[in-house]
Each structure stands twice: as structure tokens, then as C-alpha cells.
Amino acid sequence: MSAHPHGLYSLRRRYTGESAQQARRAVDALKRGESVIPEAASPAQRNLEAQVLLALLEFRNVYTRFPLGIKSVHPEPYSIGLAVESEERAAEILFNLLPSYGSDNEIHGVPGLRITRRDRTAIELQVLGEPARLRLMGLPARLWRSAETSMLTKWIDPDSMHLCWRSSRRSWTVAEREHHAQWEDGSDRYVQVKRQGAWLGSGLLRRTALLHTVSNTFLVDGYRGAAFDVERLVLRSTHARQQGPGPHNVIAALIDRVCGLPLSLKRFRGDTDENYGGDQQFTLGDASKTAVLEVRATVEGPPSRLAPNLWQSILQRMPQEGFTSELSPSVLAGLCGPGTPQRVRQPNSSR
């Protein structure tokens, strides 16, 4: 469909980080009523993407130019593509996603996940027997092979870890099946809550580029928080002082009614003057009360271990403009409470 206004191309690019050609092609292919940022079309795909996002957030040992080491994302209904920044980050991601059986009798990684396809610049991973696919892109084939080798030699202890993804390429191992039966029992209340809220992690992964296209973010990590009867995700973001648009732009984009998520701002704490450098905490939730997102933003200088040349590279890629000029931190703070609209439309954007 080619009748979409030009504004949707650039709007999609803010969420995905795609090239202008990729965004145009994706938007022009939409049918009437379809979202500019498609949702995962199956529960299995949502669950996988939620697990991938959590792995990206929880296991951060490599400093990267882009937050989470992801340059762009390409969301499709039945799969998602992530453009990985470097070989080093690729090795770390593979280590944290591909399943292994440790000496602690636990499965580490995503049970059933395997590398199922390779091409010149990408590898595809799939959960065997499920319609759930992840495509890791952005590196030539030789570097994907090198990332695997690096991961095996740097982080794998062959005497204490059994690599399920290498020993059983076409089927789940017994250990993976036992783990899945124990920790993914659909009758368990915790599992039900996690699955009901998986849309949040999936939706955030499909909008990962927001962290660097609309805000001066340079580091991000996070974790799944403890909550009762609701999926709770905590994002901790670090932002450069007086260097481009502040963290409130990410919040404005997440509650945008065109490309955002079905979230509304429930609580805001912190200084509304981002130039002052105070911490900010945003709490968002959905109307059905299935998920809560906490964004804890801090303004700081670069860590002492961050190489000066990498810091300069980070500063050079920071955006000059944010998501919106009208939704300042003080305006967002005023949106909190009963009656808050679920989405706030970006000024001058078109449906």
C-alpha cells in the first residue's frame, strides 16, 4: 500500500533504526488497519522476544556504541531481525541465548533455540517445533563464525557445560524438556502472569532503536522485577549531560498513539529540569493491568572503563532532536493519575 503519508516512514525509522528504503518498503506493504510497527503474531514469538530482550538487558559486559549493542531492528509478524553492532557483542548475545546445561543442573539460555540458517550477513535462530524466529544481522558470515568460536573459547568451560545447541541440532535434549516442563507449566500462576505480560518485552524489543534515535542514552540495562499478578520490567538508562534530547523523549514515544505501546504514564518522580541532571523515574502500565514498565533514568558522565574513542563515537551518533518538542518532563508529570490517555500523539505526525 503506497498511499501512506511520508511522515510514517520517518516515524517508523525512529522506532526501528532502519534505513529509509527499509522503512518505506515495510510501510508500503501494510494493509489497511495494520500497525506501522507490527506485533508478534504468535504467543511463541512474543515469548521468545521477551526472553531475548531480558537477555540483552541482564547480561551486559561489553561497552557498545549503541545501547544494548543493537543498531537497528526489523520487526515482522512471525520473526524479528536485530542488527548487531560488533563481533564481540554478537559473541555475548549468542552465549546468553543458546541453551547449555551447566554443572548446577540448570539450563542456561533459551531451551530449544538453535541456529537453523546462515547467509552472507546474518544467522537465523529458531525455537525447534515452535513458530518463533530471531534473525541476527549486520556481520559477514566469517564474523558470525568467529563470534561462535570466541564465545566457545572465552566463556564456555567444556568440563562443566553441555552445549545443547551443538549436541542436538534437530531436537530438544532431555534436559531442555525437563526444564521446560518444570518452569513453563501453563497451570502455574507465575507462568500465566509472565505469558500475559510477554507483549511488553516483545513490544519493547521491536522498538529498541528508540533508545538512541530520540534520546541521549548511552548505557541501558535492566531486569524482571518482582510483582504480584503482573509482569514487571525495569529499565535503567544512563544519559549524557546536556548532550541532545533527554530521556523523557523515550517515554513520549512509548505512549504515542500511532507507533507506541498500549501504555499510559502512571507515576513520575524526579526533577523536571533535565539540564539540572537529577534522576528521573517513570512508571507505565496498561489498562488491563498485565504489565508494568519502570524506566529509571540517570544523567552521568562516561564510566572510567569506557575508552575515550568509544565515548566520542557515542557522542557523535547522539540525535540532535527528540521525539517531540511539546511533551516536556513537566507536561508528562502532569499526565499521571486517573484519566490519563493511553497514548499521546506526536505533534505533526500523521495516522
Tab-separated table of C-alpha atoms in Angstrom:
chain	number	residue	atom	x	y	z
A	1	MET	CA	0.000	0.000	0.000
A	2	SER	CA	1.696	3.175	-1.203
A	3	ALA	CA	-0.848	5.752	-0.010
A	4	HIS	CA	0.704	6.237	3.412
A	5	PRO	CA	1.912	9.769	4.162
A	6	HIS	CA	5.649	10.365	4.156
A	7	GLY	CA	5.554	11.043	7.911
A	8	LEU	CA	5.006	7.348	8.667
A	9	TYR	CA	8.285	6.404	7.003
A	10	SER	CA	10.323	8.641	9.283
A	11	LEU	CA	8.187	7.719	12.278
A	12	ARG	CA	8.874	4.009	11.782
A	13	ARG	CA	12.588	4.746	11.422
A	14	ARG	CA	12.625	6.391	14.852
A	15	TYR	CA	11.394	3.169	16.430
A	16	THR	CA	13.407	0.683	14.370
A	17	GLY	CA	16.554	2.491	13.226
A	18	GLU	CA	16.033	1.045	9.727
A	19	SER	CA	17.259	2.713	6.564
A	20	ALA	CA	14.877	4.984	4.664
A	21	GLN	CA	14.466	2.301	1.994
A	22	GLN	CA	13.682	-0.438	4.534
A	23	ALA	CA	11.127	1.716	6.342
A	24	ARG	CA	9.427	2.772	3.100
A	25	ARG	CA	9.224	-0.809	1.885
A	26	ALA	CA	7.746	-2.006	5.194
A	27	VAL	CA	5.154	0.778	5.420
A	28	ASP	CA	4.136	0.484	1.758
A	29	ALA	CA	3.473	-3.239	2.275
A	30	LEU	CA	0.957	-2.602	5.063
A	31	LYS	CA	-2.663	-3.484	4.528
A	32	ARG	CA	-5.471	-1.309	5.802
A	33	GLY	CA	-5.669	-1.356	9.585
A	34	GLU	CA	-2.223	-2.888	10.114
A	35	SER	CA	0.135	-1.263	12.591
A	36	VAL	CA	3.246	0.588	11.428
A	37	ILE	CA	5.183	-1.478	13.990
A	38	PRO	CA	3.634	-4.964	13.715
A	39	GLU	CA	3.040	-7.048	16.812
A	40	ALA	CA	4.354	-10.577	17.142
A	41	ALA	CA	1.726	-12.807	15.545
A	42	SER	CA	2.022	-15.784	17.899
A	43	PRO	CA	2.417	-16.359	21.638
A	44	ALA	CA	5.618	-18.311	20.913
A	45	GLN	CA	7.106	-15.341	19.063
A	46	ARG	CA	6.130	-12.944	21.863
A	47	ASN	CA	7.639	-15.230	24.483
A	48	LEU	CA	10.906	-15.582	22.561
A	49	GLU	CA	11.222	-11.834	22.046
A	50	ALA	CA	10.531	-11.155	25.717
A	51	GLN	CA	13.314	-13.596	26.612
A	52	VAL	CA	15.688	-12.006	24.101
A	53	LEU	CA	15.072	-8.514	25.482
A	54	LEU	CA	15.670	-9.729	29.026
A	55	ALA	CA	18.938	-11.380	27.959
A	56	LEU	CA	20.071	-8.170	26.253
A	57	LEU	CA	19.303	-6.185	29.407
A	58	GLU	CA	20.602	-8.542	32.076
A	59	PHE	CA	23.913	-9.630	30.579
A	60	ARG	CA	25.949	-6.535	29.712
A	61	ASN	CA	29.710	-6.995	29.923
A	62	VAL	CA	30.636	-5.240	26.673
A	63	TYR	CA	30.576	-1.468	26.214
A	64	THR	CA	28.937	-0.617	22.889
A	65	ARG	CA	28.347	2.388	20.634
A	66	PHE	CA	24.590	1.786	20.597
A	67	PRO	CA	22.539	0.949	23.699
A	68	LEU	CA	22.350	-2.849	24.064
A	69	GLY	CA	24.735	-3.170	21.093
A	70	ILE	CA	21.802	-3.191	18.633
A	71	LYS	CA	21.960	-0.723	15.725
A	72	SER	CA	18.511	-1.403	14.305
A	73	VAL	CA	15.601	-3.794	14.443
A	74	HIS	CA	13.395	-5.202	11.684
A	75	PRO	CA	10.045	-6.417	13.111
A	76	GLU	CA	7.809	-8.749	11.140
A	77	PRO	CA	4.720	-10.637	12.376
A	78	TYR	CA	6.438	-14.034	12.590
A	79	SER	CA	10.047	-13.031	13.145
A	80	ILE	CA	12.331	-10.213	14.237
A	81	GLY	CA	15.722	-9.108	12.975
A	82	LEU	CA	18.359	-7.425	15.127
A	83	ALA	CA	21.379	-5.691	13.569
A	84	VAL	CA	24.223	-6.412	15.994
A	85	GLU	CA	26.927	-3.790	16.385
A	86	SER	CA	30.070	-5.876	16.641
A	87	GLU	CA	31.573	-9.345	16.723
A	88	GLU	CA	32.265	-9.008	20.452
A	89	ARG	CA	28.645	-8.167	21.221
A	90	ALA	CA	27.477	-10.943	18.883
A	91	ALA	CA	29.515	-13.480	20.859
A	92	GLU	CA	27.995	-12.249	24.098
A	93	ILE	CA	24.446	-12.441	22.722
A	94	LEU	CA	24.940	-15.974	21.406
A	95	PHE	CA	26.412	-17.086	24.725
A	96	ASN	CA	23.403	-15.787	26.627
A	97	LEU	CA	20.741	-17.125	24.244
A	98	LEU	CA	21.909	-20.540	23.030
A	99	PRO	CA	20.988	-23.221	25.614
A	100	SER	CA	23.565	-25.080	27.647
A	101	TYR	CA	23.321	-27.450	30.576
A	102	GLY	CA	25.560	-26.488	33.487
A	103	SER	CA	27.043	-28.258	36.451
A	104	ASP	CA	24.328	-26.637	38.571
A	105	ASN	CA	21.791	-28.849	36.745
A	106	GLU	CA	20.100	-25.798	35.209
A	107	ILE	CA	19.501	-24.825	31.610
A	108	HIS	CA	21.088	-21.502	30.694
A	109	GLY	CA	19.768	-19.683	27.640
A	110	VAL	CA	16.519	-20.317	25.739
A	111	PRO	CA	15.504	-24.007	25.728
A	112	GLY	CA	15.077	-25.393	22.218
A	113	LEU	CA	16.780	-22.458	20.492
A	114	ARG	CA	19.050	-23.435	17.590
A	115	ILE	CA	20.933	-21.813	14.726
A	116	THR	CA	18.873	-23.030	11.765
A	117	ARG	CA	20.087	-20.902	8.861
A	118	ARG	CA	23.111	-18.893	7.749
A	119	ASP	CA	23.646	-16.452	4.909
A	120	ARG	CA	26.201	-13.821	3.891
A	121	THR	CA	25.384	-11.288	6.615
A	122	ALA	CA	23.074	-12.994	9.112
A	123	ILE	CA	22.192	-16.095	11.056
A	124	GLU	CA	18.702	-17.243	11.948
A	125	LEU	CA	17.763	-18.843	15.255
A	126	GLN	CA	14.540	-20.730	15.872
A	127	VAL	CA	12.902	-22.492	18.784
A	128	LEU	CA	12.539	-26.040	17.453
A	129	GLY	CA	8.936	-27.068	16.939
A	130	GLU	CA	7.606	-23.544	17.508
A	131	PRO	CA	6.814	-20.601	15.174
A	132	ALA	CA	9.399	-18.383	16.869
A	133	ARG	CA	12.357	-16.959	14.940
A	134	LEU	CA	15.146	-14.495	15.595
A	135	ARG	CA	17.436	-13.164	12.879
A	136	LEU	CA	20.780	-11.682	13.947
A	137	MET	CA	22.155	-9.437	11.213
A	138	GLY	CA	24.850	-6.940	10.351
A	139	LEU	CA	28.060	-9.006	10.246
A	140	PRO	CA	29.625	-11.043	7.432
A	141	ALA	CA	29.393	-14.815	7.708
A	142	ARG	CA	33.044	-15.190	8.738
A	143	LEU	CA	32.470	-12.890	11.747
A	144	TRP	CA	29.423	-14.858	12.860
A	145	ARG	CA	31.609	-17.972	12.776
A	146	SER	CA	34.314	-16.075	14.626
A	147	ALA	CA	31.785	-14.899	17.240
A	148	GLU	CA	30.774	-18.519	17.878
A	149	THR	CA	34.404	-19.566	18.244
A	150	SER	CA	35.135	-16.631	20.530
A	151	MET	CA	32.160	-17.459	22.708
A	152	LEU	CA	33.177	-21.116	22.971
A	153	THR	CA	36.785	-20.381	23.879
A	154	LYS	CA	36.237	-17.347	26.101
A	155	TRP	CA	33.184	-18.234	28.198
A	156	ILE	CA	32.498	-21.968	27.850
A	157	ASP	CA	34.065	-24.480	30.226
A	158	PRO	CA	33.874	-27.822	28.357
A	159	ASP	CA	34.266	-29.729	31.631
A	160	SER	CA	31.221	-28.189	33.285
A	161	MET	CA	28.848	-27.186	30.465
A	162	HIS	CA	26.969	-29.325	27.971
A	163	LEU	CA	26.061	-27.387	24.804
A	164	CYS	CA	22.519	-28.452	23.926
A	165	TRP	CA	22.532	-26.404	20.720
A	166	ARG	CA	25.557	-28.268	19.376
A	167	SER	CA	24.914	-31.795	20.646
A	168	SER	CA	21.299	-31.981	19.480
A	169	ARG	CA	20.787	-29.710	16.480
A	170	ARG	CA	17.387	-31.021	15.361
A	171	SER	CA	15.630	-31.844	18.621
A	172	TRP	CA	15.370	-30.740	22.237
A	173	THR	CA	17.606	-32.514	24.713
A	174	VAL	CA	16.148	-34.368	27.673
A	175	ALA	CA	17.471	-31.636	29.998
A	176	GLU	CA	15.726	-28.932	27.966
A	177	ARG	CA	12.419	-30.806	28.026
A	178	GLU	CA	12.637	-31.356	31.765
A	179	HIS	CA	13.476	-27.689	32.323
A	180	HIS	CA	10.565	-26.574	30.145
A	181	ALA	CA	8.141	-28.922	31.916
A	182	GLN	CA	9.215	-27.579	35.300
A	183	TRP	CA	9.417	-23.849	34.568
A	184	GLU	CA	6.841	-23.398	31.787
A	185	ASP	CA	3.886	-25.259	33.258
A	186	GLY	CA	0.827	-23.454	31.878
A	187	SER	CA	-1.180	-24.189	35.040
A	188	ASP	CA	1.316	-22.312	37.215
A	189	ARG	CA	0.200	-18.791	38.159
A	190	TYR	CA	3.678	-17.310	37.723
A	191	VAL	CA	3.925	-18.722	34.195
A	192	GLN	CA	0.472	-17.371	33.355
A	193	VAL	CA	1.429	-13.872	34.532
A	194	LYS	CA	4.690	-13.997	32.573
A	195	ARG	CA	2.940	-15.071	29.374
A	196	GLN	CA	0.171	-12.476	29.740
A	197	GLY	CA	2.772	-9.738	30.053
A	198	ALA	CA	5.153	-11.010	27.360
A	199	TRP	CA	3.736	-8.422	24.950
A	200	LEU	CA	5.660	-5.738	26.857
A	201	GLY	CA	9.125	-7.242	26.364
A	202	SER	CA	8.272	-8.148	22.779
A	203	GLY	CA	6.944	-4.664	22.033
A	204	LEU	CA	9.999	-3.008	23.555
A	205	LEU	CA	12.370	-5.204	21.554
A	206	ARG	CA	10.525	-4.193	18.367
A	207	ARG	CA	11.151	-0.545	19.311
A	208	THR	CA	14.706	-0.881	20.605
A	209	ALA	CA	16.122	1.856	18.375
A	210	LEU	CA	14.160	4.480	20.343
A	211	LEU	CA	16.916	4.360	22.915
A	212	HIS	CA	19.340	6.012	20.501
A	213	THR	CA	17.176	7.741	17.872
A	214	VAL	CA	15.248	10.112	20.161
A	215	SER	CA	17.319	10.375	23.335
A	216	ASN	CA	20.880	10.907	24.587
A	217	THR	CA	21.051	7.394	26.054
A	218	PHE	CA	24.469	5.755	26.176
A	219	LEU	CA	24.002	2.776	28.514
A	220	VAL	CA	20.997	0.570	29.272
A	221	ASP	CA	20.458	-2.492	31.406
A	222	GLY	CA	17.532	-3.904	33.343
A	223	TYR	CA	15.820	-6.889	34.874
A	224	ARG	CA	12.498	-8.564	35.503
A	225	GLY	CA	11.214	-7.224	38.826
A	226	ALA	CA	9.168	-8.975	41.474
A	227	ALA	CA	5.457	-8.185	41.293
A	228	PHE	CA	2.153	-9.765	42.231
A	229	ASP	CA	-0.113	-10.825	39.358
A	230	VAL	CA	1.606	-8.537	36.847
A	231	GLU	CA	4.705	-8.722	34.662
A	232	ARG	CA	7.155	-6.042	35.837
A	233	LEU	CA	10.123	-4.913	33.790
A	234	VAL	CA	12.739	-2.419	34.993
A	235	LEU	CA	14.915	-0.461	32.545
A	236	ARG	CA	17.884	1.504	33.887
A	237	SER	CA	19.152	4.039	31.375
A	238	THR	CA	22.123	6.383	31.600
A	239	HIS	CA	22.137	9.671	29.684
A	240	ALA	CA	24.777	12.229	28.739
A	241	ARG	CA	24.551	15.582	30.466
A	242	GLN	CA	23.424	18.458	28.220
A	243	GLN	CA	24.070	16.427	25.099
A	244	GLY	CA	20.957	16.253	22.964
A	245	PRO	CA	17.371	15.300	23.920
A	246	GLY	CA	16.697	13.799	27.342
A	247	PRO	CA	15.084	10.532	28.494
A	248	HIS	CA	11.508	11.880	28.549
A	249	ASN	CA	11.533	11.554	24.748
A	250	VAL	CA	11.627	7.762	25.064
A	251	ILE	CA	8.558	7.880	27.315
A	252	ALA	CA	6.712	10.178	24.909
A	253	ALA	CA	7.450	7.738	22.072
A	254	LEU	CA	6.281	4.725	24.084
A	255	ILE	CA	2.865	6.290	24.769
A	256	ASP	CA	2.448	7.691	21.254
A	257	ARG	CA	-0.879	6.578	19.798
A	258	VAL	CA	0.473	5.804	16.317
A	259	CYS	CA	3.537	3.636	16.961
A	260	GLY	CA	3.724	3.368	20.742
A	261	LEU	CA	2.586	0.607	23.079
A	262	PRO	CA	-0.776	0.418	24.910
A	263	LEU	CA	0.767	2.121	27.941
A	264	SER	CA	-0.074	5.182	29.987
A	265	LEU	CA	2.099	7.069	32.430
A	266	LYS	CA	1.113	6.177	35.994
A	267	ARG	CA	3.827	7.866	38.033
A	268	PHE	CA	6.737	10.263	37.644
A	269	ARG	CA	9.438	11.017	40.196
A	270	GLY	CA	12.428	13.284	39.791
A	271	ASP	CA	13.468	16.709	38.669
A	272	THR	CA	11.609	18.008	35.618
A	273	ASP	CA	14.614	20.084	34.535
A	274	GLU	CA	16.837	17.584	32.721
A	275	ASN	CA	19.620	20.147	32.385
A	276	TYR	CA	19.928	20.028	36.166
A	277	GLY	CA	20.956	16.396	35.962
A	278	GLY	CA	18.625	14.880	38.553
A	279	ASP	CA	17.429	11.280	38.335
A	280	GLN	CA	14.019	10.544	36.847
A	281	GLN	CA	11.742	7.544	37.291
A	282	PHE	CA	8.767	6.831	35.044
A	283	THR	CA	6.214	4.104	35.781
A	284	LEU	CA	3.939	2.998	32.969
A	285	GLY	CA	1.201	0.390	32.815
A	286	ASP	CA	-1.543	-0.963	30.569
A	287	ALA	CA	-5.294	-0.667	31.097
A	288	SER	CA	-5.679	-4.437	31.601
A	289	LYS	CA	-3.016	-4.415	34.324
A	290	THR	CA	-0.962	-7.218	32.802
A	291	ALA	CA	2.393	-5.405	32.782
A	292	VAL	CA	4.301	-2.576	34.434
A	293	LEU	CA	7.333	-0.826	32.984
A	294	GLU	CA	9.676	1.204	35.175
A	295	VAL	CA	12.224	3.431	33.468
A	296	ARG	CA	14.926	4.744	35.800
A	297	ALA	CA	16.936	7.424	34.041
A	298	THR	CA	20.213	8.837	35.346
A	299	VAL	CA	22.343	11.652	33.923
A	300	GLU	CA	26.051	10.886	34.282
A	301	GLY	CA	29.427	11.167	32.661
A	302	PRO	CA	31.066	8.218	30.892
A	303	PRO	CA	32.312	5.302	33.048
A	304	SER	CA	36.047	5.312	33.721
A	305	ARG	CA	36.429	1.983	31.874
A	306	LEU	CA	34.833	3.367	28.707
A	307	ALA	CA	37.538	4.009	26.105
A	308	PRO	CA	37.775	7.702	25.098
A	309	ASN	CA	37.459	6.907	21.388
A	310	LEU	CA	34.317	4.878	22.018
A	311	TRP	CA	32.840	7.725	24.075
A	312	GLN	CA	33.492	10.159	21.224
A	313	SER	CA	31.796	7.730	18.845
A	314	ILE	CA	28.780	7.581	21.152
A	315	LEU	CA	28.559	11.369	21.316
A	316	GLN	CA	28.755	11.652	17.542
A	317	ARG	CA	25.800	9.332	16.973
A	318	MET	CA	23.517	11.029	19.533
A	319	PRO	CA	20.442	12.695	17.993
A	320	GLN	CA	20.049	16.451	17.821
A	321	GLU	CA	16.248	16.306	18.011
A	322	GLY	CA	13.983	14.330	20.319
A	323	PHE	CA	10.655	12.649	19.721
A	324	THR	CA	8.521	15.683	20.483
A	325	SER	CA	9.003	19.288	21.488
A	326	GLU	CA	5.703	19.600	23.346
A	327	LEU	CA	5.824	16.757	25.877
A	328	SER	CA	8.406	18.094	28.322
A	329	PRO	CA	9.125	16.250	31.595
A	330	SER	CA	6.817	18.639	33.464
A	331	VAL	CA	3.979	18.037	30.968
A	332	LEU	CA	4.481	14.280	31.222
A	333	ALA	CA	4.406	14.544	35.010
A	334	GLY	CA	1.060	16.301	34.729
A	335	LEU	CA	-0.349	13.375	32.754
A	336	CYS	CA	-0.027	10.988	35.692
A	337	GLY	CA	-3.092	9.780	37.512
A	338	PRO	CA	-6.700	8.836	36.713
A	339	GLY	CA	-7.940	9.752	33.289
A	340	THR	CA	-4.539	9.656	31.642
A	341	PRO	CA	-4.961	8.960	27.914
A	342	GLN	CA	-3.465	5.646	26.842
A	343	ARG	CA	-1.490	7.208	24.027
A	344	VAL	CA	-0.238	10.697	23.345
A	345	ARG	CA	0.040	11.573	19.684
A	346	GLN	CA	3.274	13.018	18.402
A	347	PRO	CA	2.716	16.566	17.117
A	348	ASN	CA	2.662	16.845	13.325
A	349	SER	CA	2.607	13.060	12.799
A	350	SER	CA	0.020	11.510	10.515
A	351	ARG	CA	-2.031	8.426	11.000
